[in-house]
Coordinates of C-alpha atoms in Angstrom, one line a residue:
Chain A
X258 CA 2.8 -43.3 59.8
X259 CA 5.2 -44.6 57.8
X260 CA 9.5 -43.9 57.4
X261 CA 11.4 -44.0 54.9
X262 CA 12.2 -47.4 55.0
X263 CA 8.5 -48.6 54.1
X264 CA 6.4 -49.6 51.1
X265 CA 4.0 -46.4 50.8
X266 CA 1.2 -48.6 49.7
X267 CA -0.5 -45.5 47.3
X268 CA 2.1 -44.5 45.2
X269 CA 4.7 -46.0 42.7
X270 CA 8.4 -46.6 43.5
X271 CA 10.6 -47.2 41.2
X272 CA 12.9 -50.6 41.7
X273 CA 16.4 -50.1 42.8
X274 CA 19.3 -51.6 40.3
X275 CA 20.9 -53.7 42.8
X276 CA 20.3 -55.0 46.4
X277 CA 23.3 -52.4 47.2
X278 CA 21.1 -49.7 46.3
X279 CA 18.2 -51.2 48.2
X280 CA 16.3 -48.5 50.8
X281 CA 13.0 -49.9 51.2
X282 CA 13.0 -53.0 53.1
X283 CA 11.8 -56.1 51.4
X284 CA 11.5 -54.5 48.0
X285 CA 12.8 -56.9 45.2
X286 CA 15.2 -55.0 42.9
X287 CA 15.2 -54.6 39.4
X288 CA 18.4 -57.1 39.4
X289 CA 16.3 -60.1 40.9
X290 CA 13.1 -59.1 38.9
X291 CA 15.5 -59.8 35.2
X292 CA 16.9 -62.7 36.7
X293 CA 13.7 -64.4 38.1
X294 CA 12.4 -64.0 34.4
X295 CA 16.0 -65.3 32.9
X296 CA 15.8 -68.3 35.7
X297 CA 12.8 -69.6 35.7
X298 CA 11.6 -69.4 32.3
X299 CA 14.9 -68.5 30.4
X300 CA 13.5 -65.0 29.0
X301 CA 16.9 -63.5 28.0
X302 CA 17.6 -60.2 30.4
X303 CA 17.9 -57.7 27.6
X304 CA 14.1 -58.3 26.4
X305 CA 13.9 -55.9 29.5
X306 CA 16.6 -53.5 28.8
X307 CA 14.3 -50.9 27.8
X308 CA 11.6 -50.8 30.7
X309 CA 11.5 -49.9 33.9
X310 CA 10.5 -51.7 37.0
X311 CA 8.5 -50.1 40.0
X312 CA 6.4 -51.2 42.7
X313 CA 3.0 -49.8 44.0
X314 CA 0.9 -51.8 46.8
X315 CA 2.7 -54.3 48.8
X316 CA 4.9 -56.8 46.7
X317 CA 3.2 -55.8 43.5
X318 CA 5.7 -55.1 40.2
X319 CA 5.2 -53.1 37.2
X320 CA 6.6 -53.1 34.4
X321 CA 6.9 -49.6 32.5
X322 CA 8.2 -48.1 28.8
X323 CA 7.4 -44.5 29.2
X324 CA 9.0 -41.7 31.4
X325 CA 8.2 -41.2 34.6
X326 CA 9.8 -39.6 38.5
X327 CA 9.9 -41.5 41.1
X328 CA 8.1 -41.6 43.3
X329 CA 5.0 -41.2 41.6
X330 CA 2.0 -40.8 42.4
X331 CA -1.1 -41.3 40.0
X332 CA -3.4 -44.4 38.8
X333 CA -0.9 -46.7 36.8
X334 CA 2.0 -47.3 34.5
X335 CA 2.6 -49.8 32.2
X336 CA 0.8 -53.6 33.6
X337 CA 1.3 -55.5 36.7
X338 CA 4.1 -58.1 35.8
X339 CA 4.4 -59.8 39.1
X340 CA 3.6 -60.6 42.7
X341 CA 6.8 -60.6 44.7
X342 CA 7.3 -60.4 48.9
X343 CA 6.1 -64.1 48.9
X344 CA 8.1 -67.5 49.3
X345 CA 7.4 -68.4 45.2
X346 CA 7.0 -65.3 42.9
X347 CA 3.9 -65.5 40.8
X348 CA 4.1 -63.5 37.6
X349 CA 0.9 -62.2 35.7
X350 CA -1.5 -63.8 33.1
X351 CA -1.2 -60.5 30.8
X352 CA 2.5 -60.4 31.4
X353 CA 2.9 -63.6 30.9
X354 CA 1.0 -63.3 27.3
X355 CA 2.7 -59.9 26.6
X356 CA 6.9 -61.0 27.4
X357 CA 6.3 -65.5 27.3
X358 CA 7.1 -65.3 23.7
X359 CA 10.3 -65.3 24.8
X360 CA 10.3 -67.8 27.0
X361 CA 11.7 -71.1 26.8
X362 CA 11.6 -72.9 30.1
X363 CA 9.2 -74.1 32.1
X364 CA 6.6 -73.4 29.1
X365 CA 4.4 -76.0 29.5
X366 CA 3.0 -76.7 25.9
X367 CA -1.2 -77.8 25.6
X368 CA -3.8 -79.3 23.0
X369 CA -6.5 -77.3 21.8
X370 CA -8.8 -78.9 24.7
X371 CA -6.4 -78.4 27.3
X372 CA -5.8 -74.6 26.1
X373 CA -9.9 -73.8 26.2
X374 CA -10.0 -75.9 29.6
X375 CA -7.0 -73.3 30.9
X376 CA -8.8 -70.2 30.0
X377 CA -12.1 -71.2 31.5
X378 CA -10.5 -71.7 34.8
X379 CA -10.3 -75.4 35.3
X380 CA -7.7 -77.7 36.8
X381 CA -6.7 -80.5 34.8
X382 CA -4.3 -83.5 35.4
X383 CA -1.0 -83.2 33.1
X384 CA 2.1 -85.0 32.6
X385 CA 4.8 -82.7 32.9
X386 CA 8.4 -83.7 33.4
X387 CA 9.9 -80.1 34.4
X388 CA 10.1 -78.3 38.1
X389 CA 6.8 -77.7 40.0
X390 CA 5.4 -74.2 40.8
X391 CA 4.4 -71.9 38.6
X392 CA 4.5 -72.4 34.3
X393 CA 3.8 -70.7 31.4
X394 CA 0.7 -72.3 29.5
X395 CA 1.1 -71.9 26.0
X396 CA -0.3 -72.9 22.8
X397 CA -0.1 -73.6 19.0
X398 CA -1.6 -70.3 17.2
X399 CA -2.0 -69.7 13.8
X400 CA 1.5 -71.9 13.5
X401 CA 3.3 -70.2 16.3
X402 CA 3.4 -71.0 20.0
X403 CA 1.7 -68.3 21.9
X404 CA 1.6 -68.1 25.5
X405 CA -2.0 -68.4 27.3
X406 CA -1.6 -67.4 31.1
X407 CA 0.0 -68.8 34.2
X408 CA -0.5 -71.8 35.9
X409 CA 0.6 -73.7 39.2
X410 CA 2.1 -77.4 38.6
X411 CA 1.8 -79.8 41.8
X412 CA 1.5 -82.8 41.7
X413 CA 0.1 -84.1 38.7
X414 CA -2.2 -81.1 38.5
X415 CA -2.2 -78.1 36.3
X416 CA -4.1 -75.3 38.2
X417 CA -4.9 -72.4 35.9
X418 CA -4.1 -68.8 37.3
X419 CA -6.2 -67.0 34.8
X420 CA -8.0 -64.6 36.7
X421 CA -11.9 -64.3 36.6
X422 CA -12.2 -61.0 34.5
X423 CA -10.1 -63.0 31.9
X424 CA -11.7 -66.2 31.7
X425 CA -13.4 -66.9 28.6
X426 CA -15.1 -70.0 27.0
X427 CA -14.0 -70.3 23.6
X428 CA -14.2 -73.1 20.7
X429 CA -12.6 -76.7 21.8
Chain B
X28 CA -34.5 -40.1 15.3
X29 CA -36.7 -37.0 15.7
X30 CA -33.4 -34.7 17.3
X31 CA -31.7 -35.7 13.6
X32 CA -34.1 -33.4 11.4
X33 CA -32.0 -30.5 12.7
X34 CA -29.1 -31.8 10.4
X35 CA -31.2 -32.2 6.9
X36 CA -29.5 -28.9 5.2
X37 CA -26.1 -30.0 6.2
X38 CA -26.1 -33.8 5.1
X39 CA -26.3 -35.0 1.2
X40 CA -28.3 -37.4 0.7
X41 CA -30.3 -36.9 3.8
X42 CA -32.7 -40.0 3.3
X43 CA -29.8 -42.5 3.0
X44 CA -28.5 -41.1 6.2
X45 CA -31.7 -41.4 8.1
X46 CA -32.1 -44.6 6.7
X47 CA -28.5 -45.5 8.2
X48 CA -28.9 -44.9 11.3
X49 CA -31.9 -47.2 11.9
X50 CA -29.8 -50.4 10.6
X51 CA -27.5 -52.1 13.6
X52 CA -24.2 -52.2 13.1
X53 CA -21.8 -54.7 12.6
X54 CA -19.2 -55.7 15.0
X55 CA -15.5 -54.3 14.3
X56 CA -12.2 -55.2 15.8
X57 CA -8.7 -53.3 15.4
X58 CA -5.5 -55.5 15.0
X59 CA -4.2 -55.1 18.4
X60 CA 0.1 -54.9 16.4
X61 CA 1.8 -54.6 20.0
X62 CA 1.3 -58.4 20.1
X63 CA 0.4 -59.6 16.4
X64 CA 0.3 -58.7 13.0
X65 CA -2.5 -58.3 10.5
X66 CA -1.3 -61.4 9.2
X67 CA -1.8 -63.8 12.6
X68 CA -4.4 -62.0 13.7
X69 CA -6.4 -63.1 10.2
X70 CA -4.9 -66.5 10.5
X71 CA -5.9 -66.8 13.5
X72 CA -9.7 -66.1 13.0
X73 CA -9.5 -67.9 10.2
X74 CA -8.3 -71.2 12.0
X75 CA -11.4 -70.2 14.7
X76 CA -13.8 -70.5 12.1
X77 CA -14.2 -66.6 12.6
X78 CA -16.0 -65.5 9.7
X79 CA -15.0 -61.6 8.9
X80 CA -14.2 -59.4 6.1
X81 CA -11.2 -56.7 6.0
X82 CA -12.1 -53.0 5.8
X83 CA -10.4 -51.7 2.5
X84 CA -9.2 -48.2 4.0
X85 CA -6.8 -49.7 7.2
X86 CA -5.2 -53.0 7.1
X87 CA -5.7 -53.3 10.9
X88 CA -9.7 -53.0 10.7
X89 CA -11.5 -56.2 10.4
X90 CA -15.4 -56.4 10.5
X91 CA -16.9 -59.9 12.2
X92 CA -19.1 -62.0 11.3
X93 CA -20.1 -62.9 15.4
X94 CA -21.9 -62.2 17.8
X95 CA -19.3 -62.2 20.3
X96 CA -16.5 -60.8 19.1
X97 CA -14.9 -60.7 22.8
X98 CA -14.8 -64.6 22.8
X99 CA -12.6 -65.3 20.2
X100 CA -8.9 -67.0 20.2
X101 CA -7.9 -64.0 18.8
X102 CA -9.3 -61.3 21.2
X103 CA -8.3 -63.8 24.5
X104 CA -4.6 -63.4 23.1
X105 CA -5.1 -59.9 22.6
X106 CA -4.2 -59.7 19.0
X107 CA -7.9 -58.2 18.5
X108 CA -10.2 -55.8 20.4
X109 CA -13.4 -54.6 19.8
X110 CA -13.5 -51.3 18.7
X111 CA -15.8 -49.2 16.2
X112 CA -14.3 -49.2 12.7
X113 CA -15.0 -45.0 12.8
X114 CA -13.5 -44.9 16.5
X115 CA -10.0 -45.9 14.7
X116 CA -10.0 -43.0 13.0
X117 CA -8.7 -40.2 15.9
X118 CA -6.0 -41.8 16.9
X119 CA -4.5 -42.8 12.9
X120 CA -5.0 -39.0 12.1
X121 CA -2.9 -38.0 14.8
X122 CA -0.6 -40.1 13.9
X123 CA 1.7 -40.5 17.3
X124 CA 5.3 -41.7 16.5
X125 CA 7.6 -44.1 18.7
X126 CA 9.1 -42.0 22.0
X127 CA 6.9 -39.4 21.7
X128 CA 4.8 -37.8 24.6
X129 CA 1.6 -38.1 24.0
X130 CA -1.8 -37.1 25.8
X131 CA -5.0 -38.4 25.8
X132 CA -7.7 -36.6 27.5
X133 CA -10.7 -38.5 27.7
X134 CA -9.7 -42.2 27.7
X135 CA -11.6 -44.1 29.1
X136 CA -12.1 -47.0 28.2
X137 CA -8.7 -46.9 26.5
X138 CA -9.6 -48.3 22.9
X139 CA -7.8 -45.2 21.4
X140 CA -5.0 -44.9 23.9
X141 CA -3.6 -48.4 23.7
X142 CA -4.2 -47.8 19.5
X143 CA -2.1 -44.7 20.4
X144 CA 0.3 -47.1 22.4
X145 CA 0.3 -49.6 19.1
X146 CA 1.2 -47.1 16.5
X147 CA 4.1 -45.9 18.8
X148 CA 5.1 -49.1 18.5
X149 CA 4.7 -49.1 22.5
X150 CA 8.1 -47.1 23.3
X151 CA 7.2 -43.9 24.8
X152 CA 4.8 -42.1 27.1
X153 CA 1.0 -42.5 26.4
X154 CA -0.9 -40.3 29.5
X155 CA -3.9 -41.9 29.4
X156 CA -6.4 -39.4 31.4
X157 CA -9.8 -40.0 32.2
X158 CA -12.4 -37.8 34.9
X159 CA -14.3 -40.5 35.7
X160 CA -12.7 -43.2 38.3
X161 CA -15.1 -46.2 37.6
X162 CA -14.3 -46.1 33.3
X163 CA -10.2 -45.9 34.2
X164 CA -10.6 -49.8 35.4
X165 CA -11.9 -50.9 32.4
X166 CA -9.5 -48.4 30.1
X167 CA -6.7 -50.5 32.9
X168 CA -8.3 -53.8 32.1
X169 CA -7.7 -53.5 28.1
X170 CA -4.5 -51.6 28.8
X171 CA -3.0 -54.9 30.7
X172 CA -5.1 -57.6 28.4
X173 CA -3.4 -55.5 25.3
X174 CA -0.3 -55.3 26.6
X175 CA 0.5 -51.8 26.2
X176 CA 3.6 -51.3 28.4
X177 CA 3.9 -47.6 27.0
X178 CA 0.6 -45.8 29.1
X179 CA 1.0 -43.9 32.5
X180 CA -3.2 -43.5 33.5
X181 CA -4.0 -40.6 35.3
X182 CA -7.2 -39.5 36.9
X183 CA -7.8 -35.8 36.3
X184 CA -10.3 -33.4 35.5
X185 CA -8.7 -32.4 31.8
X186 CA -10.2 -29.2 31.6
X187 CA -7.5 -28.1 34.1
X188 CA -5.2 -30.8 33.4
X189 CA -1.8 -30.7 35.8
X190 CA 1.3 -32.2 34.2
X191 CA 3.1 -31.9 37.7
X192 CA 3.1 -36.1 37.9
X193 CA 5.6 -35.6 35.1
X194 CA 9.0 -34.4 34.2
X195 CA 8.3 -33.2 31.7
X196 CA 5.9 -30.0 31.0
X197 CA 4.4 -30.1 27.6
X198 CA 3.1 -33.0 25.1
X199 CA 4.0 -33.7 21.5
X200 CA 0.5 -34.7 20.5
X201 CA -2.8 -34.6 22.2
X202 CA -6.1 -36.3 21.6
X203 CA -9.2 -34.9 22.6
X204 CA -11.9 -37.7 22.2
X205 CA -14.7 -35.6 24.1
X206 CA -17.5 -36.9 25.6
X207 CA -20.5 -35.7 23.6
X208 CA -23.9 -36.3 22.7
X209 CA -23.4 -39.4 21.0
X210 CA -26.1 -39.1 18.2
X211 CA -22.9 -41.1 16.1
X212 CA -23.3 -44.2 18.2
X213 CA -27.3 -44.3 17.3
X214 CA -26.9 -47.9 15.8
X215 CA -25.3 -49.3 17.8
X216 CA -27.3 -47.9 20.8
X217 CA -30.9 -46.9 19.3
X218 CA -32.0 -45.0 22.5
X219 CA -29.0 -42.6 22.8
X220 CA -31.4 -39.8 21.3
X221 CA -33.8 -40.5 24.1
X222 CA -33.6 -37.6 26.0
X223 CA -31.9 -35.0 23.7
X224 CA -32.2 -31.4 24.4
X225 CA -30.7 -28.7 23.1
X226 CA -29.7 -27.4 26.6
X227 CA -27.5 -30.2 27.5
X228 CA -25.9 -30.3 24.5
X229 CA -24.9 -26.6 25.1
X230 CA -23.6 -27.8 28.8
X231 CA -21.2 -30.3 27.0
X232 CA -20.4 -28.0 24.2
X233 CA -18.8 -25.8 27.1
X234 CA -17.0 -29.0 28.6
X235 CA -15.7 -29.7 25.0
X236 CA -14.0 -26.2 24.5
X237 CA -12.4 -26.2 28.2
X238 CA -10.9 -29.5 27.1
X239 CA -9.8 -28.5 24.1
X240 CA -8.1 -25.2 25.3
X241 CA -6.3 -27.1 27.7
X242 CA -4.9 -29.7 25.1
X243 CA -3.9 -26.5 23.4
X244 CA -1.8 -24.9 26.1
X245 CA -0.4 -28.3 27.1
X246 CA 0.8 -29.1 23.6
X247 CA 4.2 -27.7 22.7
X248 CA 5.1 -25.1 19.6
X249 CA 4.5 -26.9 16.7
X250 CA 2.7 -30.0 18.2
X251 CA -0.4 -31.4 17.0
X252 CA -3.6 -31.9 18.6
X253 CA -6.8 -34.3 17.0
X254 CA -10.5 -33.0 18.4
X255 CA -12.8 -35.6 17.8
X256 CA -16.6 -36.6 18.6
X257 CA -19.1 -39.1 18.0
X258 CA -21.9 -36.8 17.2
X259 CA -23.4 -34.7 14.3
X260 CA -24.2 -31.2 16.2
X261 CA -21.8 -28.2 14.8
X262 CA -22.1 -26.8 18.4
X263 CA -20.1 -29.7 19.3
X264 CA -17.8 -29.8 16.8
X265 CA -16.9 -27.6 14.5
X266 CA -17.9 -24.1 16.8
X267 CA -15.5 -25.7 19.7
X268 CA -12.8 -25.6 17.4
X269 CA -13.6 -22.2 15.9
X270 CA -13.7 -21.4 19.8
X271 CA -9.9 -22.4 20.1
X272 CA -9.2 -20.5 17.3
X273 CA -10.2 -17.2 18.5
X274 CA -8.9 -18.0 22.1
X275 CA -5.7 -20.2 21.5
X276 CA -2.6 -19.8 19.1
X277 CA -3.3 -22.7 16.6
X278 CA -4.6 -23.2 13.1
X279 CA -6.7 -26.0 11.6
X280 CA -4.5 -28.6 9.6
X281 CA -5.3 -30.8 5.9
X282 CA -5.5 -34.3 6.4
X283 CA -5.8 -37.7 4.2
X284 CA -8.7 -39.8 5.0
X285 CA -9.3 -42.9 2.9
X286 CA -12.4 -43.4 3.9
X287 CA -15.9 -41.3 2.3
X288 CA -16.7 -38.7 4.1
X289 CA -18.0 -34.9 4.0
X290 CA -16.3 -31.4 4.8
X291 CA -16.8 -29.6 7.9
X292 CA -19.1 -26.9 8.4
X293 CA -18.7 -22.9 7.6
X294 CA -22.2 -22.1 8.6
X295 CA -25.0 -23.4 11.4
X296 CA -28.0 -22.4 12.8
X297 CA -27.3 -18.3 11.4
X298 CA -23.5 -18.2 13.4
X299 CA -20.5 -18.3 10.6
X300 CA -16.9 -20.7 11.4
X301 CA -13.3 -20.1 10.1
X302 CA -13.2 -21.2 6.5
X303 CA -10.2 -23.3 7.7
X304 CA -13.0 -25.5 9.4
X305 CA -13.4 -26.9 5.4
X306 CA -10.4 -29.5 6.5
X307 CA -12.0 -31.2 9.1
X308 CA -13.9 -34.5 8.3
X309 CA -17.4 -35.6 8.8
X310 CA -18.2 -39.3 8.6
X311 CA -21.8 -40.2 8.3
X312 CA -23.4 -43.5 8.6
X313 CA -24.7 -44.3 5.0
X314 CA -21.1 -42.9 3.9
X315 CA -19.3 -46.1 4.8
X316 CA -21.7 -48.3 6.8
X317 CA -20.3 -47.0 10.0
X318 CA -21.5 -45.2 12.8
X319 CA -21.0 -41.3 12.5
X320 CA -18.1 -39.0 13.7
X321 CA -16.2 -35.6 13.5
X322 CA -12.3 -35.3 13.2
X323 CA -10.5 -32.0 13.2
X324 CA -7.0 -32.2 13.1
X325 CA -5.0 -28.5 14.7
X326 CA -1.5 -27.4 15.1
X327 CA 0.0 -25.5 17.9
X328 CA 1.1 -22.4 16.9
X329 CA 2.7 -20.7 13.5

């Protein structure tokens, strides 16, 4: 049994605005899901402006363009964009790849051998002057930087996040 | 390639076709434009050391010159993914524009939909359905890898397809990609004839038309609706249409098609189709070096 003050773990909620709107306890708001993006990797809030935000399973976020009721109950909208109801929030490699282009703070930039040693899965030692926790791998492309994944910095290591289903061994 | 004889009075040039279908086929990827261009996506394989050659008739087809076309720079970023250069076609002909509602039926595993997604320029609603629980991870796998914000994924039997999830109670545009005998995909999987008979292909036939009906009825006045297949058989192409035209209140619609390909059908196996079934397109193997399909492009209504 659940009330109405609980996650329902089966179906999608959408985010409230604000943390005065807030019903479900725990649930981040969309508010705090802009600003964690704006804060920690300086992704301006109106890149968002046009999506919604909704949560399905416990401390899971979504990120959605089309139309949709809430709540709502079918297989999934839009892509998982971040893992909230934890101490340190841990955003997703494929919204990290599909929004990072925007980013401009704790992006940690790598060499061609560091990229392919990311999306394999390894952990490699870097120098990195910025905050610990979790950065945004990216690298040069085709002249542009393009984000790779996520990664957790601490001390001195650069753990890659890429999940298994999305590793790949490609050209060093 | 026995079950193929069947279709000698139908295809010109009968010999090349045969001949077609025995050759493998190369490995396609469509430009994935919800997170690159054409442009990086080329510069990109070429600063892999990707060999690959563009197709002449859509600026976002590229043919490869790999093996593994899934471990590439470019298909890791998501600015490529592996999909048949005939399987492009559905979705282009339908042509889905941005905030639209649109409805794909059997999506699984979600090349079209997030091609859908791409041409909307990913604002909108994409309903990306699919019967069958184990393909919707993989169609949720490329969604998320592609980074198509603009699909809801919904796990329904289409032939009686409920819109109640929704707000909204009819679709702009539906695609109907049915699941079909397959005798298209023959070079790319030689043993998909292997157990042909005509009865199963008259089982699907009827799954085909009570798909199709229901994209009908849940498309509104004036809406559009693309049947497509992957397979030669008139039972499963052109006589499901002519079956929605005798049922449902739509008509068959004209469409361009840069690449070669053949009319539909009038006449099969002694039973005669709408005249109208003229506009729908047949793409053979030896016609473009691809694999084969059938694309029939219908209009609710007027």
């Amino acid at each position: 049994m659940s009330g109405d003050n609980d996650n329902v773990g089966r179906r999608f909620d959408r985010l409230p605005a604000t943390a005065a709107e807030r019903t479900v306890d725990g649930r981040a708001t969309r508010e705090e899901v802009v600003d964690y993006f704006e804060t920690r990797f300086a992704i301006p809030a109106e890149t968002f402006d046009e999506y919604t935000f909704w949560e399905k399973g416990s401390g899971k976020i979504w990120v959605y363009a089309g139309e949709a009721p809430s709540p709502l109950e079918i297989e999934a909208i839009g892509m998982t964009c971040l893992r909230t109801r934890q101490e340190h929030w841990k955003p997703t490699t494929d919204a990290v790849q599909r929004f990072g282009t925007h980013a401009d703070r704790c992006v940690i930039e790598l060499d061609r051998e560091e990229a392919a040693r990311f999306v394999a899965g390894e952990d490699q030692e870097l120098e990195w002057d910025g905050d610990w926790g979790y950065l945004i791998a990216a690298h040069e492309v085709a002249g542009a930087v393009e984000p790779l994944g996520v990664g957790l910095y601490v001390h001195g290591e650069f753990r890659s996040m890429v999940p298994k289903g999305r590793q790949r061994d490609l050209e060093r | 390639m026995e079950p193929l004889e069947r279709y000698r009075p139908i295809i010109d040039d009968f010999e090349a076709f045969l001949e077609a279908c025995q050759r493998p086929l190369g490995n396609a990827v469509r430009v994935n434009t919800i997170k690159a261009s054409a442009d990086r996506a080329v510069a990109t394989l070429e600063e892999e050391g990707v060999g690959f050659e563009r197709a002449d008739w859509n600026p976002n087809v590229i043919r490869l010159e790999t093996d593994s076309p899934g471990s590439t720079w470019s298909s890791f970023h998501g600015f490529t993914h592996g999909q048949e250069e005939v399987s492009v076609v559905p979705p282009v002909v339908l042509d889905p524009q941005p905030g639209e509602r649109v409805w794909d039926a059997c999506a699984a595993p979600g090349g079209k939909a997030t091609q859908l997604a791409a041409l909307m320029d990913d604002r909108g609603t994409v309903v990306a359905n699919d019967s069958n629980l184990g393909r919707l991870s993989a169609l949720r796998f490329n969604a998320e890898r592609l980074g198509a914000t603009a699909l809801a994924v919904t796990n329904q039997d289409a032939r009686n397809y409920s819109l109640k999830p929704f707000d909204f109670d009819a679709f702009d545009r539906s695609l109907v990609d049915a699941p079909c005998s397959c005798e298209g995909t023959i070079r790319k999987n030689p043993d998909t004839l292997d157990g042909w008979t005509e009865e199963h292909m008259h089982s699907v036939a009827g799954v085909q038309k009570g798909i199709l009906r229901r994209a009908i009825q849940a498309t509104r006045e004036g809406g559009t609706i693309v049947y497509s297949t992957c397979t030669f058989a008139p039972e499963e192409n052109e006589a499901v249409v002519n079956h929605v035209l005798e049922t449902e209140d739509c008509r068959v619609r004209e469409f361009d098609l840069a690449l070669e390909h053949s009319p539909g059908v009038t006449e099969w196996d002694g039973e005669a189709y709408d005249e109208s079934l003229e506009r729908a397109a047949r793409i053979y193997p030896h016609q473009n070096d691809t694999g084969g399909f059938f694309v029939a492009k219908l209009e609710v209504g007027a």
